[in-house]
């Protein structure tokens, strides 16, 4: 399978697939077709239920798995070692990840091992012969940069999956899983988790409806209106970064480039200006409804529905209307 | 404990945002650089927090030296700011080897760290707010064979080990790691301090140590980029907002909720 376009994923999200898998497979599939390479899907650790069937739908040529007791929870030192050995054995043409928190540790370290190019925040990959042109987000999304990667080696790219729409192809035959052997006996994790994060209740990443408040709320006590509207709509409450920086809400509410990357059906943004760094975490919503007192606010460029008005007057009315 | 903090000078991201929001962000004739020359250059926000993390370790009474290193055209202003805040030494690496990629930056930073006698803790920002890549700390860690801890909101040093509280998708995670290690700092660490007026005046006289790839024994060939920017562009947003206008706030609220239900965005 040398020279293959390899998509690497792990874990499982809603829908029984690793996060971003379909989006990365869509991007990787069209890349593979354009250069006449095979598309290979590599999963680390226990494989999610929907992988074999999804591989068939996306025209994957081979489904690889590296599983090892040490890979449970994907510790970075172990994952990097496994991937470095895999790349040595298989010589992929490029390795593509979904950009999640863990990828930010694993992808660049893999590139250091392989002494190869690495690009994060990728929205597009084009290839011509030995050359890749990789487009990535910069300035929080204000610009895109096209990077050229030339020469031999295995470039590593972390795809910003929410910036991509998956193709959703028709059903195909499920693939058989091929186990790939690597030797992880000599690697041990150096970062010791002494207090694991306690995932309390549902996650913003999985929410179908999110109501987020921004600096336009004016004061910490007004954030309660955001919680109340979220509850009335059967959704979850989020926030822009200034509210987290001010200590109004806990950091697990932060939506954006350096916060939660969400993809709800409906995102209600109240008193949020629409800076690119915030939109990086909600721009993939099916629809955005925005409330802002400034009719020129950038958020209205992204919104399907908008009200120009005072959040503090509108929120109680929205809560009432939502409950009726 | 020898702490090295890596800081990058970037264009003020808020100013870039303001141009973008006003639809006036433009790329020059070279197809690569932003044309707005009025945008101020600042220390990357997460790097300010990386320095703050180091200062908080010092505050707890740990015997440590703080060295700040920056590669850029002219980082002397931000380095003076770091000196005013309490950095023991500040180093600027100047290069005319052309544009560096993350590997090139990491090569120079680790050459400087080695030349300076090594480090027990290397603190970086979680990402630079211009390229948003967040790869340099990982490249340094891997090449020095050090463990990497990302997204710190708190860093405590005790003896030769570190206790780091990380911001992860499920909340906060506390990890321990033995030094030497690389740690990246996130905004959740909180507001960085300001230097006192007296410290600022004193720091005006500080001359950053200036060094070059040649001084560090790094050949131009070692800095050859693996990725090269060939183009930068401003993505366009296709706006089509349906404004709910007219009437009282109550009427507008009723209308919005009704429209969202019609579009099956609400049940
Ligand atoms: C490297 C980097 C990473 C970042 N990461 C993130 C991130 O992950 N998430 C994030 O959110 N931000 C992030 N930011 C910050 C981002 O650039 C913006 O500064 C931030 O999103 C602005 O938050 P805001 O919209 O709440 O506040 P503001 O920009 O201050 O906007 C407030 C809005 O409220 C409106 N308003 C005021 N009063 C009222 C009222 N009474 N009723 C209705 N509307 C009102 C105003 O018209 C304005 O549009 C990052 C920045 C950098 C540099
Ligand atoms: N030119 C530079 N000089 C010093 N440190 C840097 C430089 N570039 C990146 N860094 C460090 O690496 C972090 C991540 O940068 P990046 O990989 O460019 O997003 C920054 O927050 C800095 O701590």
XYZ file of C-alpha atoms and ligand atoms in Angstrom:
667
model
C 0.000 0.000 0.000
C 2.960 2.234 -0.406
C 2.113 5.642 -1.860
C -1.400 5.534 -0.425
C -3.376 8.493 0.878
C -3.830 7.485 4.526
C -6.586 8.791 6.785
C -5.894 8.124 10.458
C -8.665 8.247 13.076
C -9.452 6.888 16.520
C -12.246 6.915 19.060
C -15.933 7.293 18.509
C -18.445 10.126 18.458
C -22.138 10.432 17.936
C -23.191 8.225 15.038
C -20.695 5.495 15.953
C -17.808 6.891 13.913
C -14.589 8.636 14.873
C -15.011 12.424 14.930
C -14.681 14.070 11.536
C -14.108 10.723 9.805
C -16.533 11.313 6.960
C -15.293 14.824 6.253
C -11.638 13.738 6.184
C -12.509 10.699 4.031
C -14.325 12.995 1.584
C -11.296 15.244 1.248
C -8.862 12.320 1.113
C -11.015 10.396 -1.371
C -11.048 13.157 -3.934
C -7.327 13.657 -3.420
C -6.697 9.920 -3.951
C -8.779 9.920 -7.134
C -6.993 12.985 -8.489
C -3.555 11.397 -8.125
C -4.535 7.782 -8.777
C -3.500 6.588 -5.324
C -5.270 4.161 -3.044
C -7.252 5.516 -0.130
C -6.343 3.719 3.096
C -8.114 4.219 6.408
C -6.069 3.471 9.506
C -7.743 3.298 12.893
C -5.879 3.285 16.193
C -7.179 1.293 19.148
C -10.594 -0.336 19.313
C -12.481 0.272 16.102
C -15.810 2.105 16.187
C -18.861 0.145 15.042
C -19.568 2.037 11.833
C -16.045 2.027 10.387
C -16.114 -1.039 8.097
C -19.381 -0.032 6.456
C -18.329 3.610 6.113
C -15.031 2.518 4.534
C -17.031 0.752 1.819
C -19.111 3.815 1.112
C -16.100 6.093 0.746
C -14.198 3.818 -1.656
C -11.493 2.927 0.832
C -9.083 0.377 -0.716
C -7.815 -1.026 2.576
C -8.907 -0.691 6.166
C -5.974 -0.927 8.554
C -6.098 -1.216 12.295
C -3.390 -0.924 14.912
C -4.710 -2.211 18.184
C -2.708 -2.764 21.298
C -3.595 -2.634 24.970
C -1.284 0.370 25.281
C -3.389 2.300 22.780
C -6.532 2.401 24.917
C -7.297 6.161 25.342
C -4.646 6.980 22.698
C -1.775 8.241 24.856
C 0.331 10.522 22.687
C 3.746 8.915 23.197
C 2.357 5.524 22.238
C 0.321 6.829 19.319
C 3.303 8.696 17.849
C 5.462 5.579 18.101
C 2.781 3.406 16.478
C 2.282 5.870 13.644
C 6.000 6.359 13.051
C 6.439 2.590 12.688
C 3.369 2.367 10.468
C 4.696 5.086 8.152
C 8.066 3.391 7.961
C 6.422 0.114 6.931
C 3.859 1.560 4.565
C 5.460 4.743 3.159
C 2.189 6.622 2.704
C 2.089 9.514 0.285
C 0.437 11.695 2.939
C -1.221 11.133 6.326
C -4.424 13.048 7.102
C -5.971 13.468 10.547
C -9.096 15.120 11.836
C -7.946 18.106 13.878
C -9.020 17.438 17.453
C -7.296 18.384 20.685
C -5.232 15.179 20.699
C -4.218 15.681 17.060
C -2.498 18.901 18.043
C -0.031 16.806 20.014
C 0.201 13.765 17.788
C 0.358 15.173 14.231
C 3.319 17.556 14.589
C 5.262 15.054 16.690
C 4.768 12.452 13.970
C 6.068 14.962 11.421
C 9.151 15.533 13.607
C 9.772 11.778 13.675
C 9.366 11.530 9.915
C 11.265 14.787 9.391
C 8.437 15.817 7.094
C 6.100 18.711 6.467
C 3.170 19.365 8.761
C 0.150 21.623 8.255
C -2.664 22.118 10.755
C -6.109 23.643 10.178
C -6.314 22.248 6.653
C -9.327 23.038 4.468
C -8.143 21.742 1.074
C -5.416 19.535 -0.372
C -4.461 19.468 -4.054
C -1.667 17.411 -5.578
C 0.354 17.567 -8.744
C 3.030 14.924 -9.183
C 5.242 15.067 -6.117
C 3.888 18.397 -5.013
C 1.045 19.071 -2.618
C -0.667 22.423 -2.260
C -2.247 22.458 1.170
C -4.659 25.231 2.115
C -5.018 26.056 5.798
C -6.820 28.614 7.883
C -4.786 31.478 9.382
C -5.550 34.488 11.599
C -8.350 32.498 13.186
C -10.075 32.189 9.819
C -9.605 35.755 8.571
C -7.344 34.404 5.836
C -6.370 31.159 4.139
C -2.782 30.297 3.329
C -1.748 27.903 0.586
C 1.410 26.028 1.524
C 3.427 24.128 -1.066
C 5.017 20.878 0.023
C 7.529 19.476 -2.415
C 9.764 16.453 -2.553
C 9.855 13.072 -0.924
C 8.704 12.169 2.559
C 5.277 11.763 4.091
C 3.601 15.084 4.853
C 1.199 15.186 7.772
C -1.990 17.266 7.605
C -4.662 17.891 10.222
C -7.962 18.622 8.539
C -10.373 21.177 9.962
C -13.309 18.851 9.473
C -16.086 21.323 10.256
C -14.923 23.455 7.322
C -15.708 20.538 4.984
C -18.996 19.049 3.899
C -18.956 15.254 3.748
C -20.083 13.684 0.456
C -22.377 11.033 1.984
C -21.925 8.472 -0.830
C -24.218 5.470 -1.418
C -23.708 2.229 0.445
C -20.833 0.002 -0.702
C -19.567 -3.364 0.476
C -18.139 -3.349 4.003
C -14.390 -3.768 4.196
C -12.502 -6.458 6.036
C -10.153 -5.104 8.672
C -6.442 -5.791 8.215
C -4.481 -5.693 11.395
C -1.083 -4.005 11.078
C 1.568 -5.142 13.535
C 3.827 -2.636 15.274
C 6.092 -3.199 18.247
C 5.128 -0.968 21.150
C 6.963 -2.938 23.818
C 9.615 -0.299 24.421
C 7.398 2.795 24.576
C 5.779 4.032 27.733
C 3.738 7.134 28.283
C 5.665 9.896 30.002
C 2.694 12.123 30.787
C 0.893 10.674 33.780
C -2.790 11.552 34.197
C -3.341 11.991 37.928
C -6.848 13.473 37.726
C -8.805 12.653 34.603
C -11.222 15.227 33.218
C -14.728 14.569 34.389
C -17.052 14.852 31.440
C -20.161 16.101 33.150
C -23.335 15.556 31.199
C -23.774 16.276 27.518
C -21.057 17.997 25.497
C -21.395 21.165 23.449
C -19.774 19.328 20.544
C -22.744 16.969 20.443
C -25.505 19.534 21.008
C -28.206 19.976 18.378
C -29.129 23.432 19.661
C -26.705 25.918 21.231
C -27.460 29.369 22.619
C -24.286 31.404 23.125
C -23.778 34.748 24.769
C -21.046 37.306 24.160
C -19.709 40.530 25.580
C -22.910 42.250 24.445
C -24.632 40.773 27.501
C -22.902 43.501 29.468
C -22.736 41.869 32.879
C -22.215 38.464 34.392
C -25.714 38.229 35.877
C -27.241 38.485 32.393
C -25.690 35.185 31.376
C -28.546 33.512 33.251
C -30.813 34.621 30.380
C -28.619 32.594 27.994
C -28.948 29.522 30.207
C -32.706 30.031 30.441
C -33.134 30.404 26.689
C -30.957 27.348 26.093
C -33.113 25.375 28.487
C -36.361 26.639 26.936
C -35.078 25.527 23.506
C -33.876 22.197 24.854
C -30.325 23.126 23.964
C -27.023 23.928 25.646
C -25.425 27.208 26.649
C -22.160 28.419 25.109
C -20.101 31.610 25.190
C -17.525 33.667 23.370
C -14.031 33.795 24.783
C -14.218 37.149 26.596
C -16.844 35.661 28.928
C -14.486 32.835 29.779
C -11.548 35.222 30.179
C -13.669 37.381 32.505
C -14.579 34.316 34.529
C -18.328 34.655 33.841
C -18.535 31.054 32.683
C -16.415 27.965 32.816
C -13.962 27.368 29.968
C -15.884 24.341 28.721
C -18.480 26.819 27.405
C -16.048 28.541 25.053
C -16.959 28.140 21.419
C -14.317 28.901 18.826
C -10.896 28.348 17.400
C -9.371 27.635 20.793
C -12.571 26.364 22.387
C -15.274 23.943 21.340
C -15.713 23.212 17.658
C -19.453 22.671 17.385
C -21.808 21.669 14.598
C -25.360 22.141 15.892
C -28.522 22.251 13.840
C -29.266 25.708 15.301
C -26.789 28.158 16.838
C -28.231 31.246 18.506
C -25.588 33.968 18.970
C -26.553 36.777 21.336
C -24.357 39.855 21.745
C -21.549 38.215 19.779
C -19.787 40.248 17.097
C -18.839 37.338 14.834
C -15.026 37.473 14.975
C -13.482 34.763 12.816
C -12.015 33.026 15.882
C -15.510 32.609 17.280
C -17.003 31.545 13.934
C -14.329 28.842 13.686
C -16.283 27.047 16.397
C -19.847 27.548 15.126
C -19.618 28.383 11.421
C -20.490 24.787 10.558
C -23.906 25.077 12.223
C -26.789 24.241 9.919
C -28.310 27.640 10.751
C -27.327 30.613 12.881
C -29.773 33.070 14.426
C -28.113 36.262 15.610
C -29.162 39.003 17.977
C -27.015 42.100 18.017
C -27.725 45.776 18.484
C -25.350 46.688 15.661
C -26.875 46.012 12.240
C -23.352 46.011 10.751
C -22.050 43.270 13.070
C -20.149 40.545 11.190
C -22.315 37.849 12.758
C -25.163 38.838 10.398
C -23.031 37.774 7.419
C -23.084 34.235 8.746
C -26.650 34.257 10.089
C -29.771 32.859 8.413
C -31.971 34.882 10.783
C -31.196 38.109 12.553
C -32.738 40.599 14.919
C -31.143 44.001 15.345
C -31.922 44.925 18.922
C -31.012 44.909 22.577
C -30.220 41.449 23.913
C -31.516 42.299 27.356
C -34.926 43.279 25.986
C -35.123 40.399 23.542
C -33.910 37.504 25.670
C -36.837 37.493 28.166
C -39.262 37.668 25.239
C -37.484 34.837 23.415
C -37.594 32.711 26.557
C -41.332 33.382 26.860
C -41.964 32.654 23.159
C -39.874 29.475 23.265
C -41.800 28.164 26.263
C -45.203 28.773 24.675
C 15.289 25.243 37.350
C 16.112 26.638 33.910
C 12.961 27.843 32.163
C 13.004 28.928 28.530
C 9.977 30.794 27.167
C 9.573 31.028 23.383
C 7.772 34.148 22.223
C 6.743 35.239 18.763
C 5.900 38.674 17.468
C 2.652 38.695 15.476
C 0.346 41.234 13.853
C -2.287 42.369 16.365
C -5.055 39.822 15.770
C -7.777 42.227 16.923
C -6.667 44.779 14.342
C -6.618 42.058 11.658
C -10.132 41.065 12.767
C -11.354 44.640 12.552
C -10.115 44.941 8.973
C -11.669 41.567 8.145
C -15.010 42.498 9.714
C -15.039 45.784 7.818
C -14.335 43.845 4.599
C -11.078 45.736 4.173
C -8.531 42.985 4.731
C -6.398 42.858 1.601
C -3.520 40.850 0.248
C -0.756 42.695 -1.597
C 0.594 42.233 -5.106
C 2.901 39.466 -3.925
C -0.252 37.412 -3.320
C 0.991 36.602 0.163
C 1.208 39.423 2.667
C -1.442 41.625 4.220
C -1.314 45.143 2.802
C -2.324 46.896 6.033
C 0.921 48.420 7.220
C -0.777 50.199 10.109
C -1.407 46.968 12.023
C 0.734 46.987 15.168
C 3.033 44.105 15.984
C 2.604 42.516 19.408
C 3.705 39.575 21.441
C 1.521 36.563 20.658
C -1.152 36.488 23.390
C -0.595 32.864 24.369
C 3.141 33.579 24.672
C 2.378 36.360 27.158
C 0.557 33.701 29.113
C 3.499 31.314 28.759
C 5.714 33.964 30.358
C 3.052 34.536 33.018
C 3.125 30.797 33.788
C 6.896 31.036 34.294
C 6.540 34.097 36.530
C 3.949 32.288 38.649
C 6.387 29.408 39.144
C 9.004 31.958 40.232
C 6.426 33.574 42.561
C 6.037 30.318 44.446
C 9.671 30.563 45.503
C 11.119 27.987 43.125
C 14.734 28.838 42.387
C 14.637 29.415 38.650
C 16.107 31.370 35.770
C 13.861 32.682 33.020
C 15.230 33.030 29.498
C 13.011 34.412 26.747
C 13.877 33.622 23.131
C 12.329 35.111 20.020
C 13.005 34.707 16.316
C 11.799 37.581 14.213
C 12.650 40.742 12.364
C 12.966 42.970 15.387
C 11.599 41.545 18.594
C 13.527 43.959 20.836
C 10.341 45.748 21.946
C 8.609 42.599 23.126
C 11.846 41.312 24.656
C 12.176 44.512 26.703
C 8.619 43.961 27.895
C 9.616 40.447 28.988
C 12.654 41.844 30.794
C 10.449 44.390 32.575
C 8.234 41.545 33.733
C 11.150 39.676 35.252
C 12.890 37.606 32.574
C 16.528 37.120 33.580
C 17.795 37.095 30.016
C 16.282 37.853 26.644
C 17.618 36.560 23.340
C 16.766 37.573 19.774
C 17.668 35.244 16.933
C 18.022 37.082 13.645
C 18.079 35.273 10.368
C 18.208 36.235 6.735
C 17.737 32.690 5.536
C 14.317 33.642 4.116
C 10.962 32.475 5.396
C 11.219 29.789 8.043
C 8.642 27.058 8.560
C 7.901 25.406 11.896
C 10.831 23.010 11.487
C 13.206 25.925 10.850
C 11.931 27.842 13.872
C 12.261 24.725 16.030
C 15.798 24.088 14.729
C 16.918 27.565 15.758
C 15.117 27.544 19.094
C 16.612 24.257 20.116
C 20.082 25.293 18.948
C 19.756 28.382 21.177
C 18.458 26.305 24.084
C 21.409 23.960 23.772
C 23.863 26.848 23.435
C 22.357 28.388 26.570
C 23.026 25.259 28.597
C 19.728 23.449 28.109
C 16.358 23.783 29.811
C 14.336 21.933 32.428
C 11.109 23.474 31.191
C 10.315 24.993 27.806
C 7.145 27.078 27.794
C 5.408 28.045 24.550
C 2.060 29.445 23.534
C -0.506 26.889 22.390
C -0.370 28.454 18.919
C 0.712 31.641 17.198
C -2.274 33.850 16.402
C -1.022 34.558 12.874
C -0.471 31.077 11.451
C -2.594 29.214 14.065
C -0.338 26.204 13.500
C 0.716 25.263 17.019
C 3.439 22.949 15.730
C 6.682 24.525 16.944
C 6.425 23.286 20.575
C 5.699 19.726 19.412
C 8.614 19.784 16.980
C 10.935 21.033 19.734
C 9.692 18.386 22.181
C 10.065 15.526 19.752
C 13.502 16.599 18.583
C 14.790 17.035 22.115
C 13.150 13.772 23.184
C 11.087 15.619 25.797
C 7.463 14.944 26.686
C 4.919 17.521 25.533
C 1.983 18.760 27.585
C -0.453 20.963 25.658
C -3.135 23.512 26.669
C -2.007 24.293 30.208
C -4.151 26.500 32.436
C -1.837 26.021 35.444
C 1.745 24.836 35.794
C 3.257 23.965 39.170
C 6.852 22.890 39.661
C 7.978 20.738 42.548
C 11.436 19.268 42.556
C 12.121 17.798 39.156
C 8.514 17.234 38.250
C 5.638 19.332 37.012
C 1.954 19.236 37.746
C -0.017 20.683 34.865
C -3.742 21.339 34.649
C -4.778 20.934 31.034
C -7.892 22.191 29.288
C -9.220 19.196 27.360
C -12.577 18.640 25.627
C -14.029 16.918 28.691
C -12.989 19.604 31.155
C -9.782 19.927 33.158
C -7.242 17.139 33.404
C -4.332 17.138 35.840
C -1.121 15.490 34.660
C 2.331 14.983 36.066
C 5.486 14.847 34.070
C 9.169 14.649 34.893
C 11.407 17.468 33.646
C 12.766 18.286 31.142
C 9.476 18.888 29.362
C 7.765 21.208 26.899
C 4.465 22.780 27.985
C 2.114 24.896 25.853
C -0.062 27.468 27.565
C -3.648 28.398 26.759
C -5.707 31.540 27.462
C -7.444 29.839 30.391
C -4.275 30.523 32.415
C -5.729 34.006 32.861
C -4.705 37.602 32.499
C -0.943 38.167 32.315
C 0.441 40.806 34.701
C 1.695 44.242 33.700
C 5.191 45.477 34.475
C 5.553 48.225 37.069
C 6.534 51.674 35.847
C 9.923 51.352 37.547
C 10.594 47.985 35.940
C 9.647 49.395 32.562
C 12.096 52.256 32.902
C 14.825 49.882 33.986
C 14.092 47.531 31.092
C 14.539 50.319 28.542
C 18.256 49.889 28.985
C 18.149 46.137 28.493
C 19.832 45.089 25.278
C 18.626 41.704 24.095
C 21.393 39.286 23.296
C 21.343 39.019 19.514
C 22.437 35.825 17.879
C 22.289 34.291 14.413
C 22.071 30.838 12.849
C 25.825 31.018 12.134
C 26.549 31.840 15.800
C 24.481 28.822 16.748
C 26.208 26.551 14.240
C 23.085 26.150 12.122
C 23.707 26.081 8.361
C 21.209 27.621 5.931
C 20.574 24.138 4.538
C 19.295 23.024 7.953
C 16.664 25.732 7.732
C 15.324 24.779 4.299
C 11.553 24.909 4.712
C 9.436 21.806 4.181
C 6.402 23.964 3.586
C 6.378 27.277 1.778
C 3.578 29.788 1.607
C 2.722 30.342 -2.039
C -0.482 32.321 -1.636
C -2.689 33.932 0.967
C -6.269 34.997 0.382
C -9.255 36.347 2.248
C -12.153 33.888 2.152
C -15.502 35.385 1.246
C -18.612 34.945 3.318
C -21.868 34.778 1.408
C -24.328 36.665 3.596
C -28.075 36.033 3.244
C -29.605 36.999 6.546
C -33.370 37.233 6.904
C -33.869 40.140 9.303
C -36.880 40.018 11.581
C -37.707 43.676 11.864
C -40.497 45.940 12.933
C -42.612 45.702 16.022
C -41.796 45.418 19.698
C -39.182 43.049 21.126
C -42.057 40.701 22.068
C -43.330 40.648 18.480
C -39.853 40.140 17.078
C -39.249 37.268 19.492
C -42.535 35.605 18.527
C -41.707 35.990 14.845
C -38.206 34.552 15.198
C -39.347 31.522 17.170
C -42.133 30.949 14.626
C -39.699 31.145 11.695
C -37.281 28.752 13.394
C -40.141 26.285 13.918
C -41.294 26.649 10.306
C -37.778 25.815 9.148
C -37.684 22.802 11.479
C -34.747 24.311 13.329
C -36.801 24.012 16.508
C -39.333 21.406 17.405
C -5.569 33.512 18.914
C -6.964 33.883 19.277
C -7.874 32.886 19.589
C -9.188 33.217 19.910
N -10.063 32.195 20.178
C -11.360 32.500 20.411
C -12.323 31.470 20.643
O -12.009 30.281 20.676
N -13.613 31.838 20.850
C -14.032 33.158 20.833
O -15.224 33.416 21.018
N -13.144 34.139 20.636
C -11.823 33.840 20.435
N -10.924 34.866 20.254
C -11.378 36.253 20.453
C -12.072 36.853 19.230
O -11.116 37.400 18.357
C -13.041 37.980 19.650
O -12.323 38.953 20.377
C -14.192 37.482 20.501
O -14.835 36.383 19.890
C -15.201 38.598 20.699
O -16.208 38.175 21.595
P -17.637 38.870 21.568
O -18.228 38.770 20.213
O -18.402 38.329 22.708
O -17.301 40.385 21.956
P -17.258 41.699 21.072
O -16.440 41.523 19.865
O -16.934 42.796 21.999
O -18.748 41.859 20.566
C -19.833 42.196 21.361
C -21.027 42.367 20.454
O -22.183 42.599 21.232
C -22.960 43.605 20.630
N -23.743 44.226 21.692
C -23.325 45.085 22.650
N -24.335 45.381 23.490
C -25.409 44.692 23.058
C -26.736 44.592 23.501
N -27.181 45.258 24.593
N -27.580 43.802 22.807
C -27.159 43.134 21.703
N -25.915 43.189 21.249
C -25.043 43.965 21.913
C -21.980 44.524 19.970
O -22.602 45.202 18.869
C -20.900 43.549 19.506
O -21.154 43.098 18.189
C -9.592 34.566 19.939
C -8.683 35.564 19.631
C -7.377 35.242 19.309
C -6.419 36.324 18.978
N 9.481 32.911 15.674
C 9.311 32.387 16.895
N 10.108 32.769 17.928
C 9.941 32.246 19.169
N 8.980 31.362 19.474
C 8.147 30.950 18.498
C 8.280 31.433 17.159
N 7.327 30.838 16.416
C 6.623 30.043 17.242
N 7.110 30.102 18.502
C 6.586 29.413 19.701
O 5.777 28.315 19.303
C 4.404 28.541 19.640
C 3.506 27.988 18.562
O 3.778 28.630 17.347
P 3.225 28.084 15.942
O 3.656 26.678 15.817
O 3.852 28.990 14.922
O 1.736 28.256 15.989
C 4.302 30.036 19.866
O 3.223 30.340 20.739
C 5.664 30.353 20.475
O 5.707 29.995 21.848
